[in-house]
Coordinates of C-alpha atoms and ligand atoms in Angstrom, one line a residue:
M1 CA 22.9 -50.6 -0.8
T2 CA 25.3 -48.3 -1.6
R3 CA 23.2 -47.3 -4.8
A4 CA 20.1 -46.7 -2.3
V5 CA 22.2 -44.4 -0.4
E6 CA 23.2 -42.4 -3.2
Q7 CA 20.1 -42.2 -4.7
L8 CA 18.3 -41.2 -1.4
A9 CA 21.0 -38.5 -0.8
Y10 CA 20.7 -37.0 -4.4
L11 CA 16.7 -36.8 -3.5
V12 CA 17.6 -35.1 -0.3
A13 CA 20.1 -33.2 -2.1
A14 CA 17.6 -32.3 -5.1
V15 CA 15.0 -30.6 -2.4
L16 CA 17.7 -28.6 -0.9
F17 CA 18.4 -27.3 -4.1
I18 CA 14.4 -26.1 -4.5
F19 CA 14.3 -24.9 -0.9
S20 CA 17.5 -23.4 -1.3
L21 CA 16.2 -21.2 -4.4
H22 CA 12.7 -20.7 -2.5
W23 CA 14.4 -19.3 0.4
M24 CA 16.5 -16.9 -1.8
N25 CA 13.6 -14.9 -2.5
T26 CA 13.8 -12.6 0.2
P27 CA 16.3 -11.5 2.2
K28 CA 14.4 -12.5 5.5
T29 CA 15.3 -16.4 4.4
A30 CA 18.1 -15.4 1.9
R31 CA 20.8 -16.9 4.4
R32 CA 18.6 -20.3 5.2
G33 CA 18.5 -20.4 1.2
V34 CA 22.5 -20.1 1.0
L35 CA 22.9 -22.8 3.8
A36 CA 20.2 -25.3 2.3
G37 CA 22.4 -25.0 -1.3
V38 CA 25.7 -25.6 0.4
A39 CA 24.1 -28.5 2.5
G40 CA 22.6 -30.2 -0.8
M41 CA 26.2 -29.8 -2.9
T42 CA 27.8 -31.6 0.1
L43 CA 25.7 -34.0 0.0
A44 CA 25.9 -34.4 -3.5
I45 CA 29.2 -34.5 -3.6
L46 CA 29.9 -36.9 -0.7
A47 CA 27.0 -39.2 -2.1
T48 CA 29.1 -39.3 -5.4
W49 CA 32.2 -39.9 -3.7
I50 CA 31.1 -43.3 -2.2
Q51 CA 30.5 -44.8 -5.2
P52 CA 32.5 -48.0 -5.6
Q53 CA 34.1 -47.0 -9.3
I54 CA 35.6 -44.2 -7.9
V55 CA 39.0 -45.0 -7.4
H56 CA 41.0 -42.0 -7.9
H57 CA 40.7 -40.5 -4.5
G58 CA 43.7 -38.6 -4.5
W59 CA 42.9 -36.6 -7.6
I60 CA 39.4 -35.6 -6.2
V61 CA 41.3 -34.3 -2.8
V62 CA 43.8 -32.6 -5.0
A63 CA 40.9 -30.9 -6.7
M64 CA 38.8 -29.8 -3.9
V65 CA 42.0 -28.2 -2.3
A66 CA 42.4 -26.2 -5.6
G67 CA 38.6 -25.6 -5.5
F68 CA 39.0 -23.9 -1.8
L69 CA 42.1 -22.4 -2.9
V70 CA 40.4 -20.4 -5.4
G71 CA 36.9 -20.2 -3.9
I72 CA 37.7 -18.6 -0.2
P73 CA 39.4 -15.5 -1.6
L74 CA 36.5 -15.1 -4.4
A75 CA 33.8 -15.3 -1.7
M76 CA 35.9 -12.4 0.4
V77 CA 35.3 -9.9 -2.7
S78 CA 33.4 -6.7 -1.9
L79 CA 29.7 -6.5 -2.5
T80 CA 30.1 -4.2 -5.6
A81 CA 32.2 -6.7 -7.1
V82 CA 30.0 -9.7 -6.7
P83 CA 28.4 -9.1 -10.4
Q84 CA 32.0 -10.1 -11.8
R85 CA 32.7 -12.5 -9.3
T86 CA 29.6 -14.3 -10.6
A87 CA 30.4 -14.0 -14.0
L88 CA 33.6 -16.1 -12.9
S89 CA 31.5 -18.6 -11.3
H90 CA 29.6 -19.0 -14.2
A91 CA 33.1 -19.4 -16.6
F92 CA 34.2 -22.6 -14.1
G93 CA 30.7 -24.1 -14.6
G94 CA 31.0 -23.8 -18.2
L95 CA 34.8 -24.7 -18.4
A96 CA 33.9 -28.1 -15.9
A97 CA 30.9 -29.0 -18.3
G98 CA 33.1 -28.3 -21.6
L99 CA 36.0 -30.5 -20.2
V100 CA 34.1 -33.2 -19.0
G101 CA 31.9 -33.5 -22.2
T102 CA 35.4 -33.3 -24.2
A103 CA 37.1 -36.1 -21.6
E104 CA 33.6 -38.2 -22.4
F105 CA 34.1 -37.7 -25.9
Y106 CA 37.7 -38.8 -26.5
L107 CA 37.6 -41.5 -24.0
W108 CA 34.6 -43.1 -25.4
T109 CA 35.8 -42.7 -29.0
A110 CA 39.3 -44.7 -28.1
E111 CA 37.6 -47.5 -25.7
E112 CA 34.1 -47.9 -26.3
S113 CA 33.0 -46.3 -29.3
E114 CA 29.6 -48.0 -29.3
Q115 CA 28.7 -46.0 -25.8
L116 CA 28.7 -42.9 -28.5
T117 CA 24.8 -43.3 -29.4
H118 CA 23.4 -40.5 -31.2
F119 CA 21.4 -39.5 -28.1
R120 CA 24.5 -39.5 -26.3
M121 CA 26.4 -37.4 -28.9
C122 CA 23.4 -35.0 -28.7
A123 CA 23.9 -34.2 -25.2
I124 CA 28.0 -34.2 -25.7
V125 CA 27.7 -31.5 -28.2
A126 CA 24.9 -29.5 -26.6
E127 CA 27.4 -29.9 -23.2
V128 CA 30.4 -29.0 -25.0
I129 CA 28.9 -25.9 -27.3
L130 CA 26.9 -24.4 -24.3
G131 CA 29.7 -25.0 -21.8
F132 CA 32.5 -23.1 -24.1
L133 CA 30.7 -20.3 -24.9
T134 CA 29.8 -19.8 -21.6
L135 CA 33.4 -19.9 -20.5
T136 CA 34.5 -17.3 -23.0
G137 CA 31.4 -15.3 -22.6
S138 CA 31.6 -15.2 -18.9
L139 CA 35.1 -14.3 -19.0
M140 CA 34.5 -11.3 -21.2
A141 CA 31.7 -10.1 -18.9
A142 CA 33.6 -10.4 -15.9
G143 CA 36.6 -8.6 -17.3
K144 CA 34.1 -5.7 -18.7
L145 CA 32.6 -5.2 -15.2
Q146 CA 36.1 -5.1 -13.6
E147 CA 37.2 -2.7 -16.3
V148 CA 40.4 -4.7 -17.2
W149 CA 42.3 -2.3 -19.7
W150 CA 42.6 -4.2 -22.7
I151 CA 38.6 -5.1 -22.7
P152 CA 37.2 -2.4 -24.4
Q153 CA 33.9 -1.0 -22.1
R154 CA 31.7 0.6 -24.5
P155 CA 30.0 -1.6 -27.0
V156 CA 32.1 -2.9 -29.8
T157 CA 30.0 -2.9 -32.9
Y158 CA 30.5 -3.6 -36.4
P159 CA 28.5 -4.2 -39.8
L160 CA 27.0 -7.1 -40.3
Q161 CA 27.7 -8.2 -36.7
N162 CA 24.5 -10.1 -35.8
V163 CA 24.9 -12.3 -39.1
T164 CA 28.7 -12.9 -38.4
N165 CA 28.0 -13.9 -34.6
L166 CA 25.1 -16.4 -36.1
G167 CA 27.4 -17.5 -38.9
V168 CA 29.6 -18.5 -36.2
L169 CA 27.1 -20.5 -34.1
C170 CA 25.6 -22.1 -37.3
L171 CA 29.1 -23.4 -38.3
A172 CA 29.4 -24.8 -34.7
A173 CA 25.9 -26.4 -35.0
L174 CA 26.5 -28.0 -38.2
L175 CA 30.1 -29.6 -36.9
G176 CA 27.6 -30.9 -33.8
L177 CA 25.3 -32.6 -36.3
S178 CA 27.7 -34.0 -37.9
L179 CA 29.2 -35.5 -35.0
I180 CA 26.3 -36.4 -34.0
A181 CA 25.7 -38.7 -37.4
Q182 CA 29.1 -39.9 -37.2
P183 CA 30.7 -39.8 -33.9
T184 CA 33.4 -42.3 -35.0
A185 CA 35.0 -41.0 -38.3
A186 CA 38.3 -40.4 -38.9
W187 CA 37.6 -36.6 -39.4
A188 CA 35.6 -36.6 -36.1
V189 CA 38.9 -36.3 -34.0
F190 CA 39.6 -33.0 -36.0
A191 CA 36.3 -31.7 -36.3
F192 CA 35.6 -31.7 -32.7
P193 CA 38.3 -29.2 -31.6
L194 CA 37.0 -27.0 -34.0
M195 CA 33.9 -27.2 -33.0
I196 CA 35.0 -26.2 -29.3
V197 CA 36.9 -22.8 -31.1
L198 CA 33.6 -21.8 -32.8
A199 CA 31.8 -22.0 -29.4
L200 CA 35.0 -20.1 -27.7
A201 CA 34.7 -17.6 -30.4
F202 CA 30.9 -17.3 -30.0
G203 CA 31.0 -16.6 -26.7
V204 CA 33.7 -13.7 -27.3
L205 CA 31.5 -12.3 -30.3
L206 CA 28.3 -12.4 -28.4
I207 CA 29.6 -10.4 -25.4
I208 CA 31.5 -7.6 -27.2
P209 CA 28.4 -5.9 -28.3
I210 CA 27.0 -5.2 -25.1
G211 CA 27.5 -2.2 -22.8
G212 CA 28.1 -2.4 -18.9
A213 CA 24.5 -1.3 -18.0
D214 CA 23.6 -4.9 -20.0
M215 CA 26.0 -7.0 -18.2
P216 CA 24.4 -8.1 -14.9
T217 CA 21.6 -9.4 -17.0
V218 CA 23.7 -10.9 -19.5
I219 CA 25.2 -12.8 -16.8
S220 CA 22.4 -14.0 -15.5
I221 CA 21.6 -15.5 -19.3
L222 CA 25.4 -17.1 -19.2
N223 CA 24.1 -18.4 -15.8
A224 CA 21.0 -19.9 -17.4
Y225 CA 23.3 -21.4 -20.5
A226 CA 25.8 -23.0 -17.5
G227 CA 22.7 -24.7 -16.3
L228 CA 21.6 -25.8 -19.8
S229 CA 25.1 -27.2 -20.0
A230 CA 25.0 -29.4 -16.9
V231 CA 21.6 -30.6 -17.9
A232 CA 23.3 -31.8 -20.8
M233 CA 26.2 -33.2 -18.7
G234 CA 23.4 -34.8 -16.3
F235 CA 22.5 -36.9 -19.8
V236 CA 26.0 -37.7 -20.6
L237 CA 26.9 -38.6 -17.2
D238 CA 23.1 -40.4 -16.6
S239 CA 23.2 -38.5 -13.5
K240 CA 19.5 -37.1 -12.6
L241 CA 20.9 -35.0 -9.9
L242 CA 23.1 -33.1 -12.4
I243 CA 20.0 -33.0 -14.8
T244 CA 17.9 -31.6 -11.9
A245 CA 20.4 -28.7 -10.4
G246 CA 20.8 -27.7 -14.2
A247 CA 17.5 -27.5 -14.9
L248 CA 17.1 -25.3 -11.6
D249 CA 20.2 -23.4 -12.5
G250 CA 18.9 -23.1 -15.9
A251 CA 15.5 -22.1 -15.2
S252 CA 16.5 -19.7 -12.6
G253 CA 18.9 -17.7 -14.5
F254 CA 16.1 -17.3 -17.5
I255 CA 13.7 -16.1 -15.0
L256 CA 16.3 -13.7 -13.4
S257 CA 17.1 -12.5 -16.9
I258 CA 13.0 -11.7 -17.6
I259 CA 12.5 -9.6 -14.4
M260 CA 15.7 -7.7 -14.9
C261 CA 14.6 -7.0 -18.7
R262 CA 10.9 -6.0 -17.3
A263 CA 12.4 -3.7 -14.5
M264 CA 14.1 -2.0 -17.2
N265 CA 11.4 -2.1 -19.6
R266 CA 13.8 -4.0 -22.3
S267 CA 13.3 -6.9 -24.3
F268 CA 15.6 -10.1 -24.5
T269 CA 16.5 -9.5 -28.0
N270 CA 17.4 -5.8 -27.1
V271 CA 19.7 -7.1 -24.5
L272 CA 21.5 -9.2 -26.7
F273 CA 21.5 -7.4 -30.1
G274 CA 20.8 -3.8 -28.8
G275 CA 24.5 -2.3 -28.1
F276 CA 22.7 -0.5 -25.3
G277 CA 25.0 1.0 -22.2
Q278 CA 27.5 3.0 -24.6
V279 CA 28.7 5.8 -22.2
Q280 CA 28.0 9.1 -24.0
A281 CA 31.0 11.7 -23.1
A282 CA 30.2 13.3 -19.8
G283 CA 30.3 16.8 -19.2
G284 CA 29.3 19.1 -21.9
Q285 CA 26.0 20.3 -21.4
A286 CA 26.2 19.2 -17.7
E287 CA 29.3 21.6 -17.4
Q288 CA 27.0 24.7 -18.6
R289 CA 24.2 24.2 -16.5
A290 CA 24.1 25.5 -13.0
Y291 CA 23.3 23.1 -10.0
K292 CA 22.3 24.5 -6.7
V293 CA 24.5 23.3 -4.0
E294 CA 23.4 23.0 -0.4
T295 CA 25.2 22.9 3.0
I296 CA 25.2 20.4 5.7
E297 CA 23.4 22.6 8.3
D298 CA 20.7 23.5 5.9
A299 CA 19.9 20.5 4.5
A300 CA 20.0 19.1 8.3
E301 CA 17.4 22.0 9.1
V302 CA 15.1 20.9 6.1
L303 CA 15.3 17.3 7.3
E304 CA 14.2 18.2 10.8
Q305 CA 11.4 20.2 9.5
S306 CA 9.9 17.5 7.5
S307 CA 7.0 14.7 8.2
L308 CA 7.7 12.4 5.5
V309 CA 11.8 11.7 4.3
V310 CA 12.3 9.2 1.1
V311 CA 15.7 7.8 1.0
I312 CA 16.2 6.7 -2.5
P313 CA 19.9 4.6 -2.4
G314 CA 21.6 3.7 -5.4
Y315 CA 24.9 2.6 -6.4
G316 CA 26.8 5.2 -5.1
M317 CA 25.4 4.2 -1.4
A318 CA 27.3 0.6 -2.4
V319 CA 30.5 2.0 -3.5
A320 CA 30.9 4.4 -0.3
Q321 CA 29.8 1.8 2.0
A322 CA 27.4 4.3 3.6
Q323 CA 24.7 2.0 4.8
H324 CA 25.8 2.2 8.4
R325 CA 25.7 6.0 8.5
V326 CA 22.1 5.9 6.8
R327 CA 21.2 4.0 9.8
E328 CA 22.3 6.5 11.9
L329 CA 20.4 9.1 9.8
Y330 CA 17.8 7.0 10.0
D331 CA 17.5 6.9 13.6
Q332 CA 18.1 10.6 14.3
L333 CA 14.9 11.3 11.9
T334 CA 12.9 8.6 13.2
K335 CA 13.3 9.8 16.8
R336 CA 12.2 13.3 16.0
G337 CA 8.9 11.2 15.1
I338 CA 9.7 11.8 11.2
T339 CA 8.6 8.9 8.9
V340 CA 11.4 7.5 7.1
K341 CA 11.1 5.2 4.3
F342 CA 13.5 3.9 1.6
A343 CA 12.5 3.4 -2.1
I344 CA 13.8 0.3 -3.5
H345 CA 14.3 0.6 -7.2
P346 CA 14.6 -3.3 -8.9
V347 CA 17.6 -2.2 -10.7
A348 CA 19.0 -0.2 -8.1
G349 CA 22.8 -1.0 -7.6
R350 CA 24.6 -3.3 -9.7
M351 CA 22.9 -6.9 -9.0
P352 CA 19.1 -7.9 -8.0
G353 CA 18.4 -7.1 -4.6
H354 CA 21.8 -5.0 -4.0
M355 CA 20.0 -2.0 -1.9
N356 CA 17.8 -4.6 0.1
V357 CA 21.3 -6.4 0.9
L358 CA 23.0 -3.4 1.8
L359 CA 20.1 -1.6 4.3
A360 CA 19.3 -5.3 6.1
E361 CA 22.8 -5.3 6.8
A362 CA 22.5 -2.2 8.3
D363 CA 19.5 -3.3 10.6
I364 CA 17.1 -0.9 8.8
P365 CA 13.7 -2.8 9.3
Y366 CA 12.3 -4.3 6.2
S367 CA 9.1 -2.8 7.0
D368 CA 10.4 0.7 5.9
L369 CA 11.9 -1.0 2.5
V370 CA 9.0 -0.2 0.0
E371 CA 9.0 -0.8 -3.7
M372 CA 9.1 1.1 -6.5
D373 CA 5.1 1.3 -7.4
E374 CA 4.2 1.5 -3.7
I375 CA 6.4 4.1 -2.7
N376 CA 6.0 6.4 -6.1
S377 CA 1.9 7.1 -5.2
D378 CA 3.7 8.8 -1.9
M379 CA 6.1 10.9 -3.8
P380 CA 3.6 13.8 -4.1
Q381 CA 3.4 13.8 -0.2
C382 CA 6.9 13.5 0.7
D383 CA 8.7 16.6 2.0
V384 CA 12.4 15.5 0.9
A385 CA 13.5 12.7 -1.5
L386 CA 17.0 12.2 -0.4
V387 CA 18.7 10.3 -3.5
I388 CA 22.1 8.7 -2.0
G389 CA 24.2 8.0 -5.1
A390 CA 21.4 7.0 -7.2
N391 CA 21.3 8.5 -11.1
D392 CA 19.7 6.6 -13.6
V393 CA 16.9 5.1 -11.1
V394 CA 15.7 8.4 -10.4
N395 CA 16.3 10.5 -14.2
P396 CA 13.1 11.9 -15.5
A397 CA 14.2 11.2 -18.8
A398 CA 13.6 7.6 -18.7
R399 CA 9.6 9.0 -18.8
K400 CA 9.8 11.1 -22.1
D401 CA 13.0 11.3 -24.0
Q402 CA 12.8 8.6 -26.5
S403 CA 16.4 8.9 -27.6
C404 CA 17.9 7.9 -24.3
P405 CA 19.1 4.7 -23.6
I406 CA 17.0 4.1 -20.3
Y407 CA 13.6 5.3 -22.2
G408 CA 10.8 3.1 -20.8
M409 CA 12.7 2.0 -17.5
P410 CA 10.1 2.8 -14.7
I411 CA 12.0 5.2 -12.2
I412 CA 11.3 6.2 -8.7
N413 CA 9.6 10.0 -9.0
A414 CA 12.0 11.6 -6.9
D415 CA 11.1 14.7 -8.7
R416 CA 7.6 14.7 -7.6
A417 CA 8.8 15.7 -3.8
R418 CA 9.0 19.2 -2.4
T419 CA 12.3 18.9 -1.9
V420 CA 15.3 17.0 -3.5
F421 CA 18.7 16.5 -1.7
A422 CA 21.1 14.4 -4.2
I423 CA 24.3 13.1 -2.8
K424 CA 26.8 12.6 -5.6
R425 CA 30.6 13.5 -5.7
S426 CA 30.8 15.1 -8.9
K427 CA 28.8 16.0 -12.2
S428 CA 29.5 12.6 -13.7
P429 CA 26.6 10.5 -15.0
G430 CA 25.2 7.5 -13.9
F431 CA 25.6 3.9 -15.6
A432 CA 23.8 4.9 -18.8
G433 CA 25.8 7.8 -19.2
I434 CA 23.2 10.3 -19.6
E435 CA 22.5 13.7 -17.8
N436 CA 20.1 13.5 -15.2
E437 CA 17.5 16.5 -15.6
L438 CA 16.4 16.2 -12.0
Y439 CA 19.8 17.7 -10.4
F440 CA 18.5 21.1 -12.5
K441 CA 14.9 21.1 -11.1
D442 CA 14.0 24.1 -9.1
Q443 CA 13.4 21.8 -6.2
T444 CA 16.9 19.9 -6.3
Y445 CA 19.5 20.8 -4.3
M446 CA 23.1 19.0 -4.7
L447 CA 25.0 17.9 -1.4
F448 CA 28.2 17.0 -3.3
G449 CA 30.9 14.5 -1.8
D450 CA 31.2 10.9 -0.9
A451 CA 28.0 9.4 0.3
K452 CA 29.6 8.1 3.6
T453 CA 30.9 11.4 4.5
V454 CA 28.1 13.7 3.5
V455 CA 25.5 11.1 5.4
G456 CA 27.5 11.2 8.5
D457 CA 28.2 15.0 8.2
L458 CA 24.4 15.1 8.2
V459 CA 24.0 12.8 11.1
K460 CA 26.8 14.7 13.2
Q461 CA 24.6 18.0 12.2
L462 CA 21.7 16.6 13.4
S463 CA 22.9 15.1 16.8
G464 CA 24.8 18.3 17.1
D465 CA 21.3 20.3 16.8
E466 CA 19.7 17.6 19.8
Q467 CA 22.4 18.8 22.3
A468 CA 22.2 22.4 21.6
Ligands
NAP1 P1 24.0 5.0 -11.3 O1 22.8 5.5 -12.5 O2 25.3 4.3 -11.7 O3 24.3 5.9 -10.7 C1 25.4 5.8 -9.3 C2 25.7 7.3 -9.1 O4 26.3 7.1 -7.9 C3 26.7 8.1 -10.0 O5 25.6 9.3 -10.2 C4 27.9 8.7 -8.9 O6 28.1 10.0 -9.5 C5 27.3 8.3 -7.6 N1 28.3 7.9 -7.1 C6 29.4 6.7 -6.8 N2 30.1 6.7 -6.0 C7 29.5 7.3 -5.2 C8 30.1 7.7 -3.8 N3 31.4 7.0 -3.3 N4 29.7 8.5 -3.2 C9 28.5 9.5 -3.7 N5 27.7 9.1 -4.8 C10 28.5 8.3 -5.6 O7 23.2 4.1 -9.9 P2 21.6 3.4 -9.9 O8 20.7 4.7 -9.9 O9 21.4 2.8 -8.9 O10 21.2 2.8 -11.4 C11 21.9 1.7 -11.8 C12 21.9 1.4 -13.0 O11 22.3 -0.2 -12.9 C13 20.5 1.5 -14.0 O12 21.1 2.0 -15.3 C14 20.4 0.0 -14.1 O13 19.9 -0.2 -15.3 C15 22.0 -0.2 -14.0 N6 21.5 -1.9 -13.9 C16 21.6 -2.6 -12.6 C17 21.2 -3.7 -12.4 C18 20.7 -4.5 -10.8 O14 20.6 -5.5 -11.2 N7 21.0 -3.7 -10.0 C19 21.0 -4.8 -13.6 C20 21.3 -4.1 -14.9 C21 21.7 -2.8 -15.1 P3 29.5 10.6 -9.1 O15 30.4 9.6 -10.0 O16 29.8 11.9 -9.4 O17 29.4 10.4 -7.9

């Protein structure tokens, strides 16, 4: 009976996981997707817990309390810190898989060595290597994104780096193969920890040559590795649900990485081995070239006389948490009969869907959020392109400068608008670390300052004009 309930619960949980991923495809249904995922996981935990072979209930409660104590504060981080928080979650997933594989290996070696079949050893080796490399890789990625002082942000490269990395991975795989062949040999007890150390080292080596701009893509690749290690764990523990959930996690991680690579016009191998994202020294030429600065009063006047305004939000809007002021600006303009559209670049901000989430939070209608390809055809008719804390995603260098790190990345054609107002705090570059030609164009005017303050001032000016 318990077995039947368990199997039914696992089936429902697997279906909920699939729907969860499907609903998370669009912001409209994303909340439902999260709830479905939570429901599926709760069901899976309860169905496992009621199994008669589970006897140490006290330890499970202790582990759950510890999980809540760590998980709840992690869930409270600001939206801009979500990429590093996600990396930490993958690190925990990798650690769990690695520890389960290690425990199973030593338990079976000590008590039931006949259980260590070649197939099961294959699964344990895959689980442990993938789990532990995901642990250190994700911790390094989180540290880089959080700008931890002792982890260099820039890509660290040295001669024969790829050969060294590959060598470490091959050594770990060779040890794994020997363990699969002779899991009960006397040397296996020492070979196993050595394999773990090599996997841990490989995780660190994999991440150090990767720069910050590529980190979100790498995090989704690590997500895929964590999923694959869960699949292997499913084979070790003979759990169909773990295999299903891990496969969904692994496949969605790979698909997301591919989508992000396409949006940045970069190949997978280029992300992993390219050393992109090296921040060049800011300033230099930028300091010598003159920007045209506009006043709030004049900018508001130009906005009021426009027919079509395209707002281009970027990472700076997220940093400033300016989305609610942007909504007020939207209201001020639309009630004057001005058409306002939001141009959404697929990699604006620091995580997929970053701008959609922020704008949805401020209740900006979905119908006014327009994807890059669609809005670009409207840009020549656009009276004002209002760039709010975006930089790389509007940098024309991506179209023509083959030497720049974002060359080939499709951009929003802000430079084709009649007038461009760019809101940012300083002359610093964007995430790719390169100067932006857009800011020096004839039709571009800078509104320097924090995005929330500047947009708030524009709103005040427009509402003042209305009352006058
Ligand atoms: P960006 O190129 O990083 O530029 C952000 C701009 O915002 C900066 O120039 C910064 O200039 C300004 N800023 C920061 N804080 C601000 C504030 N409080 N108020 C006003 N301005 C502020 O951002 P983006 O144009 O959104 O481009 C995203 C970058 O991340 C791309 O290079 C993309 O490839 C990369 N990336 C994104 C993803 C993703 O999933 N979204 C994934 C991988 C990589 P100041 O410091 O002068 O203010």
